[in-house]
Coordinates of C-alpha atoms (C1' of nucleotides) in Angstrom, one line a residue:
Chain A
X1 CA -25.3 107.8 -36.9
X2 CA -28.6 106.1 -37.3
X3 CA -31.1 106.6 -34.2
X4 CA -30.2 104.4 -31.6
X5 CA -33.1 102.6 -30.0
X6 CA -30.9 101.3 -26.5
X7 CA -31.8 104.4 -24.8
X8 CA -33.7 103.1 -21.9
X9 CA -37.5 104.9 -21.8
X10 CA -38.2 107.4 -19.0
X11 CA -38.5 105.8 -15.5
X12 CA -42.3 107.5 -15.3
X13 CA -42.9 105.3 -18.6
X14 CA -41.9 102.1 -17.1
X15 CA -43.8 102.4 -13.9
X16 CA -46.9 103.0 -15.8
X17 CA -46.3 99.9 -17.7
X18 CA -45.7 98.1 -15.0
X19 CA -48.8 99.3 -13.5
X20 CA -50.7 98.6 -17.0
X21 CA -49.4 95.3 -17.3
X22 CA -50.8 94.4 -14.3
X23 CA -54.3 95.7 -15.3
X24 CA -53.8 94.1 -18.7
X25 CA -52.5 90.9 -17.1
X26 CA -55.9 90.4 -15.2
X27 CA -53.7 90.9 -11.7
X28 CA -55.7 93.8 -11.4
X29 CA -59.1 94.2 -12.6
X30 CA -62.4 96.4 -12.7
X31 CA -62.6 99.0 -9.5
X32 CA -58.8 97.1 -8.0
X33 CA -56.9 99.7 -6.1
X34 CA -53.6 100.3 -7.7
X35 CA -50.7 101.4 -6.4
X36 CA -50.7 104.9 -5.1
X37 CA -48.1 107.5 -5.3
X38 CA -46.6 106.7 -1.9
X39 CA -46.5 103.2 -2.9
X40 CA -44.9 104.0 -6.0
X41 CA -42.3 106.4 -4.4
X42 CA -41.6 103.8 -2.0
X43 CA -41.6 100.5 -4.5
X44 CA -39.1 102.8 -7.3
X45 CA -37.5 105.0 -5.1
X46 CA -38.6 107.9 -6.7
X47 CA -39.8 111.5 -6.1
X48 CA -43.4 112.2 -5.5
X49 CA -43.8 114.2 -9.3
X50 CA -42.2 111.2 -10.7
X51 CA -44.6 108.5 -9.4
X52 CA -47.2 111.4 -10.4
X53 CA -46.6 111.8 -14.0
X54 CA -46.5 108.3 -14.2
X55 CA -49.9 107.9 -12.6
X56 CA -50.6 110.6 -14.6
X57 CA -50.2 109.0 -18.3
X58 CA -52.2 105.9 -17.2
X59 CA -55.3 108.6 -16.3
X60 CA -54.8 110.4 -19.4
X61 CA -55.2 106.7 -21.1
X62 CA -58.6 106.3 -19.2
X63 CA -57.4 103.1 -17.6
X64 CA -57.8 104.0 -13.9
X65 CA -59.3 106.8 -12.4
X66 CA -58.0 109.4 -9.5
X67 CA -60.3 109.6 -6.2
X68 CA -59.1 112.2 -4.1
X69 CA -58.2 111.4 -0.7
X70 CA -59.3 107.1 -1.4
X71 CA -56.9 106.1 -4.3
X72 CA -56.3 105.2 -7.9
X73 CA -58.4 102.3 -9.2
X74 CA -58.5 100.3 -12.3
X75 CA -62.2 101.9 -14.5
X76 CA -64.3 99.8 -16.4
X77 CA -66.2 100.0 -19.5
X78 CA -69.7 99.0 -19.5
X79 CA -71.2 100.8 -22.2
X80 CA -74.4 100.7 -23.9
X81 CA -75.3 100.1 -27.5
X82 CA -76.6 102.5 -29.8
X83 CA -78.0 101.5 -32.7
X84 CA -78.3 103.2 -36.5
X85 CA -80.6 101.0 -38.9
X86 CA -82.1 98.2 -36.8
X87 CA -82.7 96.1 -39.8
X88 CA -80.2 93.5 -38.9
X89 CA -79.7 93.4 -35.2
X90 CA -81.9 90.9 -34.2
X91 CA -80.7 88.2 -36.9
X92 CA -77.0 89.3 -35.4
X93 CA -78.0 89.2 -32.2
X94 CA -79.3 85.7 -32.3
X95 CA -76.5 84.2 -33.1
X96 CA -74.8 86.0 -30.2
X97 CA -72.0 88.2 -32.2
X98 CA -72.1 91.3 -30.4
X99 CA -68.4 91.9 -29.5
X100 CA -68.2 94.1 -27.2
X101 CA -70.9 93.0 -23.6
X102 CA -73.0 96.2 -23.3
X103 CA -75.7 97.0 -21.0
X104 CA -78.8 97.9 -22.0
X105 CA -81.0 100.3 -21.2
X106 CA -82.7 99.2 -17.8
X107 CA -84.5 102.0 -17.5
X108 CA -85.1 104.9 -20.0
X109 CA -83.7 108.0 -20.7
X110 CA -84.7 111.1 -18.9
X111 CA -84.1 114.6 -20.5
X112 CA -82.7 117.7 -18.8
X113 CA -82.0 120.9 -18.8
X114 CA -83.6 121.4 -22.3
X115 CA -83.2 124.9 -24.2
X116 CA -85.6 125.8 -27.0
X117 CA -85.0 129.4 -28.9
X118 CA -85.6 130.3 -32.6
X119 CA -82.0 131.3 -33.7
X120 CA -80.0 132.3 -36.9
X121 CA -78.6 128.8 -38.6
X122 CA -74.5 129.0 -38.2
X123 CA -73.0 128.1 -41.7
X124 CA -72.3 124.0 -41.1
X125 CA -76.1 124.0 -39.8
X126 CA -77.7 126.2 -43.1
X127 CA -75.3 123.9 -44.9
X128 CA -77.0 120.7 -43.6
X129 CA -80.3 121.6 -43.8
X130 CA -79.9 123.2 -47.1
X131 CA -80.7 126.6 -46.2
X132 CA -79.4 130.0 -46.8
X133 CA -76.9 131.4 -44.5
X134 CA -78.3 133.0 -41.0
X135 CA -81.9 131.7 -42.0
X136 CA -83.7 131.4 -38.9
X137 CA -84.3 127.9 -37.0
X138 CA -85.8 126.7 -34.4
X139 CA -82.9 125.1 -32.1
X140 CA -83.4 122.1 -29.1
X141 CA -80.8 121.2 -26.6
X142 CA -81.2 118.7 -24.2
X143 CA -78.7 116.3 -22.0
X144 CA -80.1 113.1 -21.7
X145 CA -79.4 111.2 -18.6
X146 CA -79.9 107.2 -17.4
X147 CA -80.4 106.9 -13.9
X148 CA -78.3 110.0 -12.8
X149 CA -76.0 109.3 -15.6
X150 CA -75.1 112.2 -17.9
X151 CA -74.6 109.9 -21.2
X152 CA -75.1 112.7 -24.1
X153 CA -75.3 116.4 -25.1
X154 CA -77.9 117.0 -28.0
X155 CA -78.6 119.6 -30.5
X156 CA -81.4 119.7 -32.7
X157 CA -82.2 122.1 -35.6
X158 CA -84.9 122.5 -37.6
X159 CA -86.0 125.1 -40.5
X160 CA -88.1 127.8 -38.5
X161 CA -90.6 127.9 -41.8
X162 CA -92.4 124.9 -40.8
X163 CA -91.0 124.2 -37.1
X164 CA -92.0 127.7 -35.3
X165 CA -95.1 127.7 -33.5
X166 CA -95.8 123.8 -33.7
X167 CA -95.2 121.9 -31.0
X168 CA -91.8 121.2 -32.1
X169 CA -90.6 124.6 -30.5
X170 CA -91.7 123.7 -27.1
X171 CA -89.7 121.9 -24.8
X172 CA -92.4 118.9 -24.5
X173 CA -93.1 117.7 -28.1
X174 CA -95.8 115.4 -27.0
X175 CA -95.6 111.7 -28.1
X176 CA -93.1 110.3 -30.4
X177 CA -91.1 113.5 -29.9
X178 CA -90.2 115.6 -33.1
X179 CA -90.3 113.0 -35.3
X180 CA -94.0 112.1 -34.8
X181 CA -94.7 115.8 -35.1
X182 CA -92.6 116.0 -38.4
X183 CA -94.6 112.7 -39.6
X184 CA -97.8 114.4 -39.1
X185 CA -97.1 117.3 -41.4
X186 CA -96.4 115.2 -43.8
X187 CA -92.4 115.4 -43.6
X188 CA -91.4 112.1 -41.8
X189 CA -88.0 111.3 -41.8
X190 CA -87.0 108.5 -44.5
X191 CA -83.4 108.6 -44.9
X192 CA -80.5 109.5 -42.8
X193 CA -76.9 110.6 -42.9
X194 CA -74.8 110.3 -39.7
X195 CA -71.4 111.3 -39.5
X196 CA -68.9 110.2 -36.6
X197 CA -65.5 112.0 -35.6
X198 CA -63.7 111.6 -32.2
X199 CA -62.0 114.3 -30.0
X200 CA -61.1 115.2 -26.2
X201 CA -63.8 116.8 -24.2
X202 CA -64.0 120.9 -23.6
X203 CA -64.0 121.3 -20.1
X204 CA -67.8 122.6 -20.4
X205 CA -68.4 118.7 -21.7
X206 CA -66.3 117.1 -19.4
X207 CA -68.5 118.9 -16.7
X208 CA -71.7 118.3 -17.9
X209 CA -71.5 114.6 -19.2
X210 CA -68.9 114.4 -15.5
X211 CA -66.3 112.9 -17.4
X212 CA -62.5 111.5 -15.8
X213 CA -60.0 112.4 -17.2
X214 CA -58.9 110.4 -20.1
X215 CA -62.1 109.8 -21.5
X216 CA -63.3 111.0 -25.5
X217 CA -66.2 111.7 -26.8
X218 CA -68.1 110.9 -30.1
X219 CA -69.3 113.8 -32.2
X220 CA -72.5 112.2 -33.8
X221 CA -74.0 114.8 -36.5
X222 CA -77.2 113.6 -38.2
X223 CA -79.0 115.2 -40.9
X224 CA -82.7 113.4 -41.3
X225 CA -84.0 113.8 -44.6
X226 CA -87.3 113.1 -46.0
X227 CA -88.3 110.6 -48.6
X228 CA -87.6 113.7 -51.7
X229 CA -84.3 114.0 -49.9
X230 CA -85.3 117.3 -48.1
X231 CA -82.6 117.9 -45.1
X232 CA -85.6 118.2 -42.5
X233 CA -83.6 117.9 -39.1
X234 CA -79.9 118.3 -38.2
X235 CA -78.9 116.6 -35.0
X236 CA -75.5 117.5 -33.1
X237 CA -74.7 114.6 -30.4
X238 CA -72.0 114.7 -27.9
X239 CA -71.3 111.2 -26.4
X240 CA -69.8 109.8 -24.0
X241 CA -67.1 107.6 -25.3
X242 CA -66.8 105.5 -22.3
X243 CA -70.7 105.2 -22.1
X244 CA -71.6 104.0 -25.7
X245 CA -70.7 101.2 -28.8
X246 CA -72.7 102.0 -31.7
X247 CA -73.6 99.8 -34.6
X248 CA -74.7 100.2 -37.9
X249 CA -75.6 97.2 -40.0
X250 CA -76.2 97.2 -44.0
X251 CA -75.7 95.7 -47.0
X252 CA -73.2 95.8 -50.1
Chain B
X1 CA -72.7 123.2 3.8
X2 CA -73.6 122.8 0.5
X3 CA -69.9 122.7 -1.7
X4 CA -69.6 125.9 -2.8
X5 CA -68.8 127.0 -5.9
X6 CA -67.1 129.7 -5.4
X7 CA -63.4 128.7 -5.3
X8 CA -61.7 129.7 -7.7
X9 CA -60.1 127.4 -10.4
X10 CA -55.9 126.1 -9.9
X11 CA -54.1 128.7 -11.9
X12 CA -52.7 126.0 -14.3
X13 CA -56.4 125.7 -15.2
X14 CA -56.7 129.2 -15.8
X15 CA -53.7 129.2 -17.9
X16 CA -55.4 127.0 -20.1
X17 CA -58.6 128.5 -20.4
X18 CA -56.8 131.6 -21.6
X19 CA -54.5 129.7 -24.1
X20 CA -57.6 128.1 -25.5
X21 CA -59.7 131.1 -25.3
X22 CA -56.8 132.2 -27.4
X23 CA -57.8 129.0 -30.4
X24 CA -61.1 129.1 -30.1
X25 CA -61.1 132.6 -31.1
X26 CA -59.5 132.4 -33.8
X27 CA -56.2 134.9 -32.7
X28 CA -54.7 131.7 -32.6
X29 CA -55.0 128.9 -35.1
X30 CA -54.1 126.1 -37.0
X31 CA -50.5 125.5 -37.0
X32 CA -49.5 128.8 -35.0
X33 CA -47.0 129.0 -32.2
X34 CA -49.2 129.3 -28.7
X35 CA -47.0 130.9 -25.7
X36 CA -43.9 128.0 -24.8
X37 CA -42.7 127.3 -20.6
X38 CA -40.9 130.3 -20.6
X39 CA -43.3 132.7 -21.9
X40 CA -46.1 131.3 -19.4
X41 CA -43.7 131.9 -16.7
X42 CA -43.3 135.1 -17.4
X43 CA -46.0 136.0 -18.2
X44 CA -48.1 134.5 -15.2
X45 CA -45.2 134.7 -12.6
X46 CA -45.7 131.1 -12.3
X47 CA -43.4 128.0 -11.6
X48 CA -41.5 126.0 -14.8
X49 CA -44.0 122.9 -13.4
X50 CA -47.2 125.3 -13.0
X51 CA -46.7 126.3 -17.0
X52 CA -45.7 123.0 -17.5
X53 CA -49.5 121.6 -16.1
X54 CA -51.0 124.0 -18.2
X55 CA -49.6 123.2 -21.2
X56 CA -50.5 119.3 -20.9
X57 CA -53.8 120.4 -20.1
X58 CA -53.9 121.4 -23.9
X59 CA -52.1 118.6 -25.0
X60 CA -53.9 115.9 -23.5
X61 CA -57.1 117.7 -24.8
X62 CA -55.6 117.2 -28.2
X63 CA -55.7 121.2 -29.6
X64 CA -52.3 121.3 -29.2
X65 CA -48.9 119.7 -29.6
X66 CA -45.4 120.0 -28.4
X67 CA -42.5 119.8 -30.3
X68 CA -39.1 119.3 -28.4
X69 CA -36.6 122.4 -29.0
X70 CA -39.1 124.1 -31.2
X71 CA -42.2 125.2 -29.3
X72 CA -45.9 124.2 -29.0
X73 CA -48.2 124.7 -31.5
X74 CA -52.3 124.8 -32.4
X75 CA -53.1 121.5 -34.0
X76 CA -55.5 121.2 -37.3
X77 CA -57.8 118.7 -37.9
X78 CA -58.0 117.6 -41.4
X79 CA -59.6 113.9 -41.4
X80 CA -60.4 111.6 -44.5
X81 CA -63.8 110.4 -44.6
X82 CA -64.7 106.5 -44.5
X83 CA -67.6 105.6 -45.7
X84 CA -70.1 102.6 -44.6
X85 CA -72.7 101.9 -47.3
X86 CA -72.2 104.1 -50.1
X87 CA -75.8 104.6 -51.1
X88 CA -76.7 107.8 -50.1
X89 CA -73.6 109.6 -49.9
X90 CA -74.0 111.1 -53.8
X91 CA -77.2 112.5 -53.1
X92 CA -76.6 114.4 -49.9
X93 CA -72.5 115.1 -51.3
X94 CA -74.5 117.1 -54.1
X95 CA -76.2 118.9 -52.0
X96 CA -73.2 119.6 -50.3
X97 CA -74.0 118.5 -47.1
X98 CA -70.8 116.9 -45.6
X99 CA -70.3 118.9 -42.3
X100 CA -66.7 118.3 -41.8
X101 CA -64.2 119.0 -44.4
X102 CA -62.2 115.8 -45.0
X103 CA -59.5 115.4 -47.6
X104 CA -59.8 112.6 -50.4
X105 CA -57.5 110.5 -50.4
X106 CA -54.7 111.8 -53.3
X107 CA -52.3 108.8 -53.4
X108 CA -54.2 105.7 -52.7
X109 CA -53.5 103.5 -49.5
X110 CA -50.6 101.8 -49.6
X111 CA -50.3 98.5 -47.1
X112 CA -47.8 97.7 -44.6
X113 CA -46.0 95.4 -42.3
X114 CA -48.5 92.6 -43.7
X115 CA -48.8 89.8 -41.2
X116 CA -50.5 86.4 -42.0
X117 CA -50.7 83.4 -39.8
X118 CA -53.1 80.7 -39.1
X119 CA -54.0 80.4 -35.4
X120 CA -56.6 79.4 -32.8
X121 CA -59.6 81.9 -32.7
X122 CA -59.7 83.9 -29.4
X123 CA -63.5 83.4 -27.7
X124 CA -64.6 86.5 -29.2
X125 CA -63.5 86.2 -32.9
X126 CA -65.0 82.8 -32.7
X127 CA -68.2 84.2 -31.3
X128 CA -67.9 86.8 -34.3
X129 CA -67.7 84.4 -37.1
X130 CA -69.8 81.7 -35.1
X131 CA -67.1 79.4 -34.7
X132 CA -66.4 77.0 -31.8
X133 CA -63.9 78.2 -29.3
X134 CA -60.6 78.0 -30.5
X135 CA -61.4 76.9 -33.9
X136 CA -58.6 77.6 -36.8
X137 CA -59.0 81.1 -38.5
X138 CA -56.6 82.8 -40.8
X139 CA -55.3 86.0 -39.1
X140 CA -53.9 88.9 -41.7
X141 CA -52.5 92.0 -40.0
X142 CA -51.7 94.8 -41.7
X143 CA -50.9 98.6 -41.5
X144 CA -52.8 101.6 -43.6
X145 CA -50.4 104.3 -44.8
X146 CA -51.2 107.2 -46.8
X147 CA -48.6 109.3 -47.8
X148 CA -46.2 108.0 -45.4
X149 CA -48.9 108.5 -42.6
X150 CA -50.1 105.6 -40.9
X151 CA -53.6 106.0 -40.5
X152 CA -54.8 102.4 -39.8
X153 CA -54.3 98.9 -38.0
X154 CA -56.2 96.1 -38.9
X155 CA -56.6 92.7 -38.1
X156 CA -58.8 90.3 -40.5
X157 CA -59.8 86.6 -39.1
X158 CA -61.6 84.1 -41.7
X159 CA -62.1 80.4 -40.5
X160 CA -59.5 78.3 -42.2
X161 CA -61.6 76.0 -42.9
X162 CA -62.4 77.9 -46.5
X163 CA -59.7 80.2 -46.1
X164 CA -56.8 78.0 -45.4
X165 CA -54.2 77.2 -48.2
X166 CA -56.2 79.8 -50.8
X167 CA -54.6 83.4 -52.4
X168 CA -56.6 84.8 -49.0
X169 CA -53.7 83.1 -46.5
X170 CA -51.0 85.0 -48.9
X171 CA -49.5 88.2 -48.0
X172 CA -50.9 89.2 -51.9
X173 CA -54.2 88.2 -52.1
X174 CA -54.7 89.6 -55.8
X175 CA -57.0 92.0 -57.4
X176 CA -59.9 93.1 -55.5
X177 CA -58.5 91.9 -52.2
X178 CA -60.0 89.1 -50.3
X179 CA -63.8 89.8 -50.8
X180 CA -63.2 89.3 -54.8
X181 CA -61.3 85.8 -53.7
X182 CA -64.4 85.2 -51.4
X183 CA -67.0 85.8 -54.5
X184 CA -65.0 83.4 -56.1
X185 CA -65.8 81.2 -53.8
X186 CA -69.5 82.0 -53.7
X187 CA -69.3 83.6 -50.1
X188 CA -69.7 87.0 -51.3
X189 CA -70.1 89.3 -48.3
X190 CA -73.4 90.5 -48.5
X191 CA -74.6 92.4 -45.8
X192 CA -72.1 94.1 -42.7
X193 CA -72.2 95.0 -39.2
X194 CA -69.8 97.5 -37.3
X195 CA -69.2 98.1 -34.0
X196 CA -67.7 101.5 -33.1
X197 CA -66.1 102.0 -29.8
X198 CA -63.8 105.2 -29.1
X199 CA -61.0 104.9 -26.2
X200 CA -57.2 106.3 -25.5
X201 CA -54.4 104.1 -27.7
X202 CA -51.8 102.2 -25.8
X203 CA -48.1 103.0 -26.1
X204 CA -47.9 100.2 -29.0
X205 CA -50.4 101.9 -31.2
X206 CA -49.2 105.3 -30.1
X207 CA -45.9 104.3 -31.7
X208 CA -47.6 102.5 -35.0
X209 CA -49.9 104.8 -35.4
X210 CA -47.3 108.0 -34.7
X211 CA -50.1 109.3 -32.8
X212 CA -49.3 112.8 -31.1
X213 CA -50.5 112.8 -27.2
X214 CA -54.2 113.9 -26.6
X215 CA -55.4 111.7 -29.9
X216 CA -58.0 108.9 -29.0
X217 CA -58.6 106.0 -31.5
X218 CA -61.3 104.5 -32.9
X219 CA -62.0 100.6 -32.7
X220 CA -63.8 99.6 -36.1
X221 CA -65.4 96.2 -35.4
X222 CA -66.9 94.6 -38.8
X223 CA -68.2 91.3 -39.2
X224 CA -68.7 90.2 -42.9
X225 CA -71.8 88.3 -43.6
X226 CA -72.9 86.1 -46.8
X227 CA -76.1 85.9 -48.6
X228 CA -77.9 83.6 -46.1
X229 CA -76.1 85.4 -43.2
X230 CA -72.9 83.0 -42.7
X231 CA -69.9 85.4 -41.3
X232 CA -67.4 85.2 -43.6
X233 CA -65.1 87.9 -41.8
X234 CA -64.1 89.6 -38.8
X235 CA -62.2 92.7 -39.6
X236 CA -61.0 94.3 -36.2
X237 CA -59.9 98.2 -37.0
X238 CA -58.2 100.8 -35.1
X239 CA -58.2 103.9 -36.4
X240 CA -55.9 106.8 -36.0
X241 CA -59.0 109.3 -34.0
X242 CA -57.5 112.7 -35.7
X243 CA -57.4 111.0 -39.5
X244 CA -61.0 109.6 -39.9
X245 CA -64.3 111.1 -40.0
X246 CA -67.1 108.1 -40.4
X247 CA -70.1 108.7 -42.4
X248 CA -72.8 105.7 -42.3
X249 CA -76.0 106.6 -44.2
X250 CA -78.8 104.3 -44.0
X251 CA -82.8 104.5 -44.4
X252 CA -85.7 104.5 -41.5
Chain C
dC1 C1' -56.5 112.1 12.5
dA2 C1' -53.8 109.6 9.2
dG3 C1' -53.6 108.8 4.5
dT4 C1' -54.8 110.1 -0.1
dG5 C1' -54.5 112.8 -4.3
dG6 C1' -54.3 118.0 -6.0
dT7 C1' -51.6 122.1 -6.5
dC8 C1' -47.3 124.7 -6.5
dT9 C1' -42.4 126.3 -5.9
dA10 C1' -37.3 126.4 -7.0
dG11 C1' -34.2 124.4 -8.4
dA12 C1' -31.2 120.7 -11.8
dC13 C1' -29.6 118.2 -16.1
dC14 C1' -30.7 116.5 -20.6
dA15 C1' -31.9 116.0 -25.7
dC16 C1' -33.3 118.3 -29.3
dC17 C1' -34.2 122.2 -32.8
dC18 C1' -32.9 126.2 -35.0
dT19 C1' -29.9 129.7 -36.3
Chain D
dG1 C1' -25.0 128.2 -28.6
dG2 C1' -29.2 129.8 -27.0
dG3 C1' -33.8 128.4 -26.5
dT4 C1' -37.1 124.8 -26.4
dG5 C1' -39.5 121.0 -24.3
dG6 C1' -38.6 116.4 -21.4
dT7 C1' -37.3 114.3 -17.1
dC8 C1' -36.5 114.4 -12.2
dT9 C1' -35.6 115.9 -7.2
dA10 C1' -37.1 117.7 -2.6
dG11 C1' -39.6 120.0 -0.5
dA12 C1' -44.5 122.6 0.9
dC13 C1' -49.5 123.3 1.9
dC14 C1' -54.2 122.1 0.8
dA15 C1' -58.8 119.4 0.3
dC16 C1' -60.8 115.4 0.7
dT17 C1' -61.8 110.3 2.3
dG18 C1' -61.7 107.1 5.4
dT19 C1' -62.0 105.1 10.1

DNA sequence: CAGTGGTCTAGACCACCCT
DNA sequence: GGGTGGTCTAGACCACTGT
């Protein structure tokens, strides 16, 4: 007997598409109270765990958000745009074909709670930078924040044979940040590698970018490499996946 | 009084701290049974619905997955690798610089549940491919398989105007796809954007995509451009979050 | 203080996997 | 058939938000 597809979906399941129709529908929309789990219990006839878990899979989808002791309500996304090569923005721009409306930044970012230390490379990082296993580097992190808003986590190596003891192993790199300082020794970044995967947050991220539930970050890893193709910096972003688009524009 | 931070954490939480404790460890890994309902119970003198909480923790985070009747296990991620401009890649491949390991694709994609229709342009595919609102476009869905494992959705618009009544309105569009039948036409897609954006999948693409709970997707937005900067195509992508690592390289 | 969501217990029945 | 996860009920106490 072949699968029959007549069984009737979980009653959890068909509240939360009620509930997401409604969103979707434009009946509710950006910050709306939805219904709570007494309304739900009440509207169903249903047990408190069962208007829960349905309440539950619409969190986990990252279309409302939980306030304790207030209510459920509908989240937006307002993110901002990060860009790799700039080259063709502006021509894109002018004709207006941005898809997705994205803020931009109205002020700028602030770093915090940065870490500098001079470590042994892990194997991915040697690997990157082209270096043999446990050499030494000189390792930033830093969370950047706009206006109050966590928005990434950021890891920065570089070789320890021309970063240690330059200003590039202090927490304030001075103007133009580590990139100015690489220029001036002659190693300025010319090309660049990013790769992009997506995941769930550890609960040390969701904490520290103050995530709800529901929402994914970007892993961002970037190797900058210099214009002979020498891995000089190896960059290890944790976004925000509700907080950013990015864009990359190039050619054929 | 400041909130202190001295409470300790629900017990579910603790639960699956220690389970993933367990993975990130290693004593635990890819593909290996992780401690079921019962066993938590047990082990943690806890209720069926306290285990239960845990164990979606883990889910939802996407490290894990449950299989009904069977148990729950640690989840792998082995992701192919897209690539945006190809430029770089052989240089820094060489070098073996690729942080994630990704497969390569074996078989070669095989397309699905192909879709074509010609239809009004929504406002923002019309914005895309600098259209007037609800100007004709050809629309092609279609699925990405490989192996049997969906890995992709896509959604192609092209105004109808050049598109209309050609090989690119056929379910077959021919050798080389519709950017050869666009060359033929001397709208040769020339240079690219892409918009990334990263969210939770709805219950459709959960199903299409036989995506397993805690597994975000990734929205691929690419417009196509021509020569002198005409968009040509507007390729809407969503990507199964666990399958695909991105890789964009591109120059300062 | 009433209402909200957060945590937790102690049961129950079911569908499914595996042996 | 025994064990697994999936759904659901009917309670309880708590912390927090609002007025």
């Amino acid at each position: 007997m072949p699968t029959s597809e007549n069984d009737s979906p979980p009653v959890y399941r068909e509240i939360a598409e009620d509930v997401r129709a409604a969103i979707a529908s434009g009946r509710l929309s950006d910050g709306d109270r939805v219904p709570g789990e007494n309304d739900l219990m009440k509207q169903y006839g249903v047990a408190r765990a069962t208007a829960r878990q349905a309440l539950s899979v619409l969190i986990n989808e990252g279309i409302v958000v939980a306030i304790r002791g207030s209510g459920v309500y509908v989240r937006a996304f307002r993110p901002l745009r990060r860009h790799g090569p700039r080259r063709l923005s502006r021509e894109l721009w002018g004709a207006g074909r941005a898809i997705w409306q994205a803020d931009s930044p109205g002020g700028s970012f602030e770093t915090d709670s940065v870490e500098v230390a001079e470590v042994a490379a892990p194997a991915y990082v040697a690997r990157a930078l082209g270096l043999t296993d446990e050499a030494a580097v000189v390792r930033r992190h830093r969370r950047y924040r706009l206006e109050d808003r966590p928005m990434q986590l950021a890891t920065s190596y570089l070789p320890a044979e021309f970063a240690a003891g330059t200003a590039i192993a202090r927490p304030e790199t001075g103007p133009g940040g580590i990139y100015a300082r690489l220029a001036e020794q002659g190693r300025a970044p010319a090309h660049f590698t990013e790769e992009i995967r997506v995941r769930m947050p550890t609960p040390e991220e969701t904490a520290a970018l103050h995530l709800s539930a529901g929402t994914p970050v970007l892993d961002v890893l970037r190797t900058a490499l210099t214009d002979d193709h020498t891995a000089v910096e190896f960059n290890e972003m944790t976004l925000d996946g509700s907080a950013y688009v990015l864009q990359y524009d190039f050619d054929a």
